[in-house]
Short mmCIF file of C-alpha atoms and ligand atoms in Angstrom, two decimals:
data_model
loop_
_atom_site.label_atom_id
_atom_site.label_comp_id
_atom_site.label_asym_id
_atom_site.label_seq_id
_atom_site.Cartn_x
_atom_site.Cartn_y
_atom_site.Cartn_z
CA MET A 1476 57.56 42.12 152.47
CA LEU A 1477 56.00 40.38 155.61
CA ILE A 1478 54.36 37.03 155.22
CA VAL A 1479 51.62 36.85 158.25
CA MET A 1480 50.70 33.18 159.46
CA LYS A 1481 47.33 32.72 160.52
CA GLN A 1482 46.65 31.96 164.05
CA GLY A 1483 47.19 28.72 164.90
CA ALA A 1484 49.48 27.94 161.63
CA THR A 1485 51.35 24.69 162.05
CA PRO A 1486 55.09 24.60 161.93
CA GLU A 1487 55.15 22.88 158.83
CA GLN A 1488 53.29 25.49 157.31
CA ILE A 1489 55.97 28.10 158.72
CA ALA A 1490 58.43 26.06 157.26
CA ASN A 1491 56.95 25.61 154.14
CA VAL A 1492 57.22 29.76 153.64
CA VAL A 1493 60.47 29.77 154.66
CA ALA A 1494 61.08 27.17 152.23
CA THR A 1495 59.49 28.55 149.31
CA ILE A 1496 61.18 31.69 150.11
CA ASP A 1497 64.74 30.33 149.97
CA GLU A 1498 63.62 28.80 146.82
CA MET A 1499 62.21 32.12 145.41
CA GLY A 1500 66.23 33.60 146.36
CA TYR A 1501 65.31 35.61 149.35
CA ARG A 1502 66.19 35.14 152.79
CA ALA A 1503 63.49 34.31 155.19
CA ALA A 1504 63.21 35.84 158.80
CA PRO A 1505 60.83 33.79 160.75
CA MET A 1506 59.41 36.07 164.06
CA PRO A 1507 57.25 34.29 166.33
CA GLY A 1508 54.83 36.37 168.01
CA LYS A 1509 52.76 36.40 171.00
CA GLN A 1510 49.80 36.19 168.71
CA ARG A 1511 50.95 34.89 165.48
CA THR A 1512 53.95 33.97 163.83
CA SER A 1513 55.26 36.39 160.91
CA VAL A 1514 57.73 35.81 158.18
CA GLY A 1515 59.82 38.65 156.91
CA LEU A 1516 60.97 38.19 153.28
CA VAL A 1517 64.54 40.15 152.84
CA GLY A 1518 66.03 41.51 150.05
CA ASN A 1519 63.14 41.91 148.11
CA ASP A 1520 64.05 43.69 144.63
CA GLY A 1521 60.76 44.44 143.51
CA ARG A 1522 59.95 41.27 141.38
CA VAL A 1523 58.84 39.11 144.34
CA GLU A 1524 55.57 37.45 143.06
CA ALA A 1525 53.19 38.11 146.21
CA SER A 1526 50.23 35.82 145.17
CA ARG A 1527 52.65 32.67 145.34
CA LEU A 1528 53.09 33.42 149.16
CA GLU A 1529 49.19 34.46 149.50
CA GLY A 1530 48.51 30.91 148.51
CA LEU A 1531 50.05 29.12 151.05
CA ALA A 1532 48.42 26.91 153.24
CA GLY A 1533 48.43 28.70 156.96
CA VAL A 1534 49.00 32.13 155.34
CA ALA A 1535 46.91 34.93 156.75
CA GLU A 1536 47.95 38.07 154.73
CA VAL A 1537 51.09 39.69 152.92
CA ILE A 1538 51.82 42.83 154.17
CA HIS A 1539 54.03 45.04 151.54
CA VAL A 1540 56.50 47.25 153.84
CA SER A 1541 56.10 50.88 152.23
CA LYS A 1542 58.68 52.26 153.64
CA PRO A 1543 62.48 51.93 152.75
CA TYR A 1544 63.50 50.73 156.13
CA LYS A 1545 62.09 47.54 156.57
CA GLN A 1546 63.08 45.38 159.72
CA VAL A 1547 63.23 48.35 161.90
CA SER A 1548 60.04 49.43 161.22
CA ARG A 1549 56.36 48.74 163.27
CA GLU A 1550 54.97 47.73 159.79
CA TRP A 1551 57.42 44.54 160.11
CA LYS A 1552 57.29 44.08 164.04
CA PRO A 1553 54.39 45.62 165.58
CA GLU A 1554 55.77 45.20 169.21
CA PRO A 1555 58.47 47.00 170.89
CA THR A 1556 61.85 45.71 170.71
CA GLN A 1557 63.32 45.12 174.19
CA VAL A 1558 66.72 44.99 174.04
CA PRO A 1559 68.47 42.43 177.05
CA LEU A 1560 71.17 43.90 179.19
CA PRO A 1561 73.22 41.68 181.43
CA ASP A 1562 71.68 42.69 185.09
CA GLY A 1563 67.89 41.36 183.52
CA SER A 1564 66.99 44.82 182.23
CA THR A 1565 65.60 45.84 179.15
CA VAL A 1566 65.97 48.74 177.12
CA GLY A 1567 62.69 49.51 175.40
CA GLY A 1568 60.25 47.86 177.63
CA ARG A 1569 58.76 48.98 180.83
CA ASP A 1570 61.99 49.70 182.23
CA VAL A 1571 63.95 53.51 181.83
CA VAL A 1572 67.89 52.69 181.82
CA VAL A 1573 69.99 55.78 182.46
CA MET A 1574 73.79 55.93 181.10
CA ALA A 1575 75.66 58.17 182.96
CA GLY A 1576 79.42 59.24 183.37
CA PRO A 1577 82.12 61.52 181.82
CA CYS A 1578 82.55 62.23 178.18
CA SER A 1579 86.28 60.62 178.31
CA VAL A 1580 88.12 58.31 180.58
CA GLU A 1581 91.02 60.39 181.56
CA SER A 1582 92.43 58.51 184.43
CA GLU A 1583 92.18 55.63 186.88
CA GLU A 1584 91.15 57.88 189.76
CA GLN A 1585 88.59 60.05 187.58
CA ILE A 1586 86.81 56.79 186.13
CA LEU A 1587 86.79 55.12 189.47
CA THR A 1588 85.27 58.35 191.24
CA ALA A 1589 82.76 58.86 188.37
CA ALA A 1590 81.53 55.04 188.20
CA HIS A 1591 80.86 55.39 192.18
CA GLN A 1592 78.72 58.47 191.80
CA VAL A 1593 76.97 57.29 188.92
CA LYS A 1594 76.11 54.16 191.09
CA ALA A 1595 75.14 56.16 194.33
CA ALA A 1596 73.06 58.03 191.64
CA GLY A 1597 71.14 54.91 190.87
CA ALA A 1598 72.01 54.87 187.41
CA THR A 1599 73.18 51.28 186.19
CA VAL A 1600 75.01 51.52 183.01
CA LEU A 1601 78.74 53.70 183.02
CA ARG A 1602 79.09 55.75 179.96
CA ALA A 1603 82.39 57.32 179.12
CA GLY A 1604 84.93 57.23 175.64
CA ALA A 1605 88.32 55.38 175.41
CA PHE A 1606 88.33 56.38 171.48
CA LYS A 1607 86.94 60.04 171.25
CA PRO A 1608 85.87 61.31 167.80
CA ARG A 1609 87.09 64.82 168.26
CA SER A 1610 86.50 67.89 165.79
CA SER A 1611 90.00 68.97 166.37
CA PRO A 1612 93.13 66.58 165.83
CA TYR A 1613 94.73 68.76 168.66
CA ALA A 1614 91.86 67.64 170.96
CA PHE A 1615 92.38 64.98 173.37
CA GLN A 1616 91.91 62.07 171.59
CA GLY A 1617 90.99 59.57 174.64
CA LEU A 1618 93.28 56.85 175.88
CA GLY A 1619 92.69 54.43 173.80
CA ILE A 1620 93.11 50.89 174.85
CA ARG A 1621 94.12 51.93 178.44
CA GLY A 1622 90.75 53.54 178.72
CA LEU A 1623 89.09 50.42 178.01
CA GLU A 1624 90.97 48.74 180.71
CA LEU A 1625 89.98 51.57 183.20
CA LEU A 1626 86.47 50.86 182.32
CA ALA A 1627 86.44 47.05 182.69
CA LEU A 1628 88.40 48.00 186.35
CA ALA A 1629 85.39 50.21 187.27
CA ARG A 1630 82.97 47.53 186.23
CA ALA A 1631 84.59 44.95 188.45
CA GLU A 1632 84.56 47.68 191.28
CA THR A 1633 81.04 48.62 191.20
CA GLY A 1634 78.94 46.16 189.02
CA LEU A 1635 77.90 48.93 186.76
CA MET A 1636 77.46 47.97 182.98
CA ILE A 1637 79.92 50.10 180.59
CA VAL A 1638 78.70 52.01 177.10
CA THR A 1639 81.83 52.78 175.49
CA GLU A 1640 82.38 54.19 171.29
CA ALA A 1641 83.87 52.26 168.83
CA MET A 1642 85.19 54.68 166.03
CA ASP A 1643 86.44 51.81 163.48
CA PRO A 1644 86.28 48.38 162.76
CA HIS A 1645 89.61 47.70 164.59
CA GLY A 1646 88.25 49.41 167.88
CA LEU A 1647 85.10 47.65 167.59
CA GLU A 1648 86.45 44.42 167.97
CA LEU A 1649 88.18 45.83 170.87
CA VAL A 1650 85.37 47.36 172.54
CA ALA A 1651 82.88 44.46 171.90
CA GLU A 1652 85.51 42.52 173.78
CA SER A 1653 85.29 44.55 176.93
CA ALA A 1654 81.95 46.85 177.04
CA ASP A 1655 78.54 45.76 177.40
CA LEU A 1656 77.05 48.24 174.84
CA ILE A 1657 78.71 49.66 171.78
CA GLN A 1658 78.29 52.95 170.85
CA ILE A 1659 78.28 54.48 167.19
CA GLY A 1660 78.58 58.31 167.64
CA ALA A 1661 76.89 61.03 165.34
CA ARG A 1662 79.69 61.35 163.34
CA ASN A 1663 79.43 57.83 162.32
CA MET A 1664 76.03 56.84 162.00
CA GLN A 1665 76.63 56.87 157.89
CA ASN A 1666 79.68 54.68 158.13
CA TYR A 1667 78.33 51.64 156.59
CA SER A 1668 80.83 49.52 156.61
CA LEU A 1669 81.69 50.12 160.41
CA LEU A 1670 77.52 49.89 160.94
CA LYS A 1671 77.42 46.21 159.08
CA GLU A 1672 80.38 45.00 161.25
CA CYS A 1673 78.38 46.27 163.73
CA GLY A 1674 75.55 43.66 162.95
CA GLN A 1675 78.00 40.92 163.12
CA VAL A 1676 79.05 41.62 167.07
CA GLY A 1677 76.82 39.67 169.70
CA LYS A 1678 76.76 43.11 171.94
CA PRO A 1679 73.77 45.63 171.74
CA ILE A 1680 74.29 48.84 169.89
CA VAL A 1681 73.77 52.39 170.96
CA LEU A 1682 72.97 54.28 167.43
CA LYS A 1683 73.25 58.13 167.88
CA ARG A 1684 71.43 60.30 165.41
CA GLY A 1685 73.96 62.11 162.94
CA LEU A 1686 74.69 65.79 163.27
CA ALA A 1687 72.39 66.93 160.43
CA ALA A 1688 70.71 63.53 159.87
CA THR A 1689 66.66 63.22 159.39
CA ILE A 1690 64.92 60.30 161.35
CA PRO A 1691 64.47 57.96 158.06
CA GLU A 1692 68.21 58.22 157.58
CA LEU A 1693 68.68 57.10 161.19
CA LEU A 1694 66.39 54.53 160.97
CA LEU A 1695 68.12 53.49 157.27
CA SER A 1696 71.41 53.37 159.43
CA ALA A 1697 69.87 51.12 162.06
CA GLU A 1698 68.53 48.71 159.27
CA TYR A 1699 72.17 48.17 158.47
CA ILE A 1700 72.74 46.64 161.27
CA LEU A 1701 69.89 44.35 161.63
CA ALA A 1702 70.14 43.11 158.02
CA ALA A 1703 73.51 42.47 158.88
CA GLY A 1704 72.86 40.35 161.62
CA ASN A 1705 72.22 41.95 165.15
CA PRO A 1706 68.42 43.04 166.39
CA ASN A 1707 69.49 44.55 169.68
CA VAL A 1708 69.80 48.12 168.50
CA ILE A 1709 69.07 51.12 170.73
CA LEU A 1710 68.54 54.47 168.92
CA CYS A 1711 69.72 57.80 170.46
CA GLU A 1712 68.76 61.44 169.61
CA ARG A 1713 71.32 63.64 170.90
CA GLY A 1714 70.55 67.03 168.90
CA VAL A 1715 70.82 67.99 165.44
CA ARG A 1716 72.58 71.11 163.46
CA SER A 1717 70.26 74.06 163.66
CA PHE A 1718 70.85 78.01 162.65
CA ASP A 1719 70.27 78.80 166.08
CA THR A 1720 73.74 78.65 168.10
CA THR A 1721 72.22 79.40 171.63
CA THR A 1722 72.29 75.59 172.37
CA ARG A 1723 75.33 73.26 171.09
CA ASN A 1724 72.43 71.73 169.04
CA LEU A 1725 68.71 71.67 168.97
CA PHE A 1726 66.99 69.05 170.83
CA ASP A 1727 64.57 67.26 168.56
CA ILE A 1728 62.02 66.14 171.38
CA ALA A 1729 59.64 65.02 168.96
CA ALA A 1730 62.08 62.94 167.57
CA ILE A 1731 61.10 60.30 170.22
CA SER A 1732 57.54 60.31 169.59
CA VAL A 1733 58.32 60.16 165.86
CA VAL A 1734 60.85 56.87 166.29
CA HIS A 1735 58.36 54.98 168.28
CA GLY A 1736 55.24 55.36 165.69
CA LEU A 1737 57.66 54.72 162.81
CA SER A 1738 60.06 51.75 164.44
CA HIS A 1739 59.98 49.09 166.87
CA LEU A 1740 63.46 49.87 168.54
CA PRO A 1741 63.70 51.93 171.44
CA ILE A 1742 65.39 55.15 171.78
CA LEU A 1743 67.27 57.05 174.15
CA ALA A 1744 67.96 60.93 174.72
CA ASP A 1745 71.00 62.63 175.31
CA PRO A 1746 70.12 65.90 176.98
CA SER A 1747 73.87 66.60 177.13
CA HIS A 1748 75.11 66.88 173.45
CA ALA A 1749 71.98 68.16 172.46
CA THR A 1750 72.09 71.39 174.94
CA GLY A 1751 75.72 71.64 175.79
CA HIS A 1752 75.02 73.60 178.94
CA ARG A 1753 74.64 71.53 182.03
CA ASP A 1754 72.03 73.14 183.66
CA MET A 1755 69.78 72.70 180.53
CA VAL A 1756 70.29 68.99 180.80
CA PRO A 1757 68.13 68.01 184.18
CA PRO A 1758 65.19 69.80 182.13
CA MET A 1759 65.58 68.19 178.93
CA ALA A 1760 65.81 64.85 180.74
CA ARG A 1761 62.57 65.26 182.55
CA ALA A 1762 61.04 66.21 179.27
CA ALA A 1763 62.73 63.48 177.18
CA ILE A 1764 61.35 60.51 180.03
CA ALA A 1765 57.99 62.24 180.20
CA ALA A 1766 58.13 62.15 176.14
CA GLY A 1767 58.65 58.07 176.61
CA ALA A 1768 62.24 58.10 175.73
CA ASP A 1769 63.48 54.42 176.66
CA GLY A 1770 66.50 55.89 178.77
CA LEU A 1771 68.93 58.26 179.29
CA LEU A 1772 72.74 58.94 178.15
CA VAL A 1773 74.21 61.71 180.27
CA GLU A 1774 77.13 63.50 180.94
CA MET A 1775 78.41 63.71 184.82
CA HIS A 1776 81.88 64.00 185.61
CA PRO A 1777 83.56 64.19 189.46
CA ASN A 1778 84.97 67.56 188.69
CA PRO A 1779 83.40 69.15 185.74
CA GLU A 1780 85.58 72.18 185.67
CA ARG A 1781 88.56 69.98 185.02
CA ALA A 1782 87.38 67.69 182.64
CA MET A 1783 89.42 67.22 179.28
CA SER A 1784 86.11 66.92 176.92
CA ASP A 1785 82.69 68.65 177.35
CA GLY A 1786 83.23 69.66 180.93
CA ALA A 1787 80.53 72.69 180.24
CA GLN A 1788 77.78 69.88 179.48
CA SER A 1789 78.85 67.55 182.34
CA LEU A 1790 76.75 67.54 185.35
CA PHE A 1791 78.25 67.57 188.36
CA PRO A 1792 77.25 64.78 190.87
CA ASP A 1793 74.96 66.20 193.25
CA GLN A 1794 72.93 67.21 190.08
CA LEU A 1795 72.90 63.64 188.54
CA GLU A 1796 71.40 62.67 192.00
CA ARG A 1797 68.68 65.17 192.02
CA MET A 1798 67.99 64.28 188.21
CA MET A 1799 67.75 60.87 188.80
CA ARG A 1800 65.03 61.28 191.86
CA GLU A 1801 63.20 63.89 189.46
CA ILE A 1802 62.79 61.37 186.47
CA THR A 1803 61.99 58.25 188.88
CA ALA A 1804 58.89 60.21 189.52
CA ILE A 1805 58.07 61.09 186.37
CA ALA A 1806 58.68 57.64 184.96
CA GLU A 1807 56.33 56.44 187.50
CA VAL A 1808 53.39 58.53 186.53
CA ILE A 1809 53.67 57.13 183.07
CA GLY A 1810 53.44 53.47 183.70
CA ARG A 1811 57.34 53.11 184.01
CA SER A 1812 60.45 52.59 186.12
CA VAL A 1813 63.88 53.54 186.16
CA VAL A 1814 66.05 50.54 186.89
CA THR A 1815 68.51 51.03 189.63
CA PRO A 1816 71.68 49.06 190.74
CA THR A 1817 71.59 46.30 193.08
CA GLY A 1818 73.27 47.25 196.25
CA ALA A 1819 73.32 51.02 195.18
CA THR A 1820 73.66 53.18 198.06
CA THR A 1821 70.46 55.60 197.22
C1 LIG B 3281 79.98 61.47 173.27
O1 LIG B 3281 78.73 60.50 173.35
O2 LIG B 3281 80.67 61.51 173.79
C2 LIG B 3281 79.76 61.86 171.63
C3 LIG B 3281 80.87 62.01 171.38
O3 LIG B 3281 78.58 62.31 171.46
P1 LIG B 3281 77.89 62.39 170.01
O4 LIG B 3281 78.56 61.05 168.62
O5 LIG B 3281 77.01 62.52 169.83
O6 LIG B 3281 78.55 63.51 169.61
MN1 LIG B 3282 80.62 64.12 174.90
#
């Protein structure tokens, strides 16, 4: 439930609405807006007496949020969320943020080379997994803590921001200490205890769509993080299971539009896991930006043929450079701009 205050409502009137919600036994979430303030009522169990709130001084209207997800809905917050990043850019505004790099951190030489290539191509966030959720227990599981140390080294050398995956609460603590953004992978989208912990960390969360998750399920998972206290959630469409195995997953490009309609949260596209083939990545990346994606999460490896995971879908460095030029042009046409690193060589 959302209590929308009149334009020019006084701080005392807003405080009174908050106090009334507290007294009724619910949590109040005041949200100052450009035009007017709204106060969200969190934890509505269906027994809230709306007329008590409607009658308070300064209240314009009470909106019943009809969706099962509340705080992530457009009804709750009409203006788009802009997740702030350390370089001053935002995910969810005019900016388009590109996060690129290998699937996994493999060695010091590999990640430092990749980081320089990512920066040279003009992306601002280095992606790479230190903790890897692999379908087989016998496959490379990532370098773990050593991987995080190498990512920190790559950041120190290049100034790129870092996004990397956390798979469990202990890993989340470690990742939160060293990364700029925390990735929650597709396999953990419905790990609700992990999502609750994500609400307690002070870093933005990149929440990837589950392997066979519906869009409302994705939004409900994001709701867990917001409800636990972290408003900085960036969703990521990375394809879903389908009957057709020509591509690794089925890239649901319409999800970008659907999410923008239902939610104020930003959404990235991951054309790498969505297709599984490197030659399909640039066209799908172009399509995603044209469709309004707020950024990309894309795999690139200095030597994809030698990659320890996801080599077939990893771009060659020159493919990333070309892709960046193409999406920069597309972004401009739709009134957006691709964020570039300061001191970039291209
Ligand atoms: C990844 O980004 O490397 C990854 C494991 O992705 P997903 O969780 O989408 O499979
Ligand atoms: Mn991968």
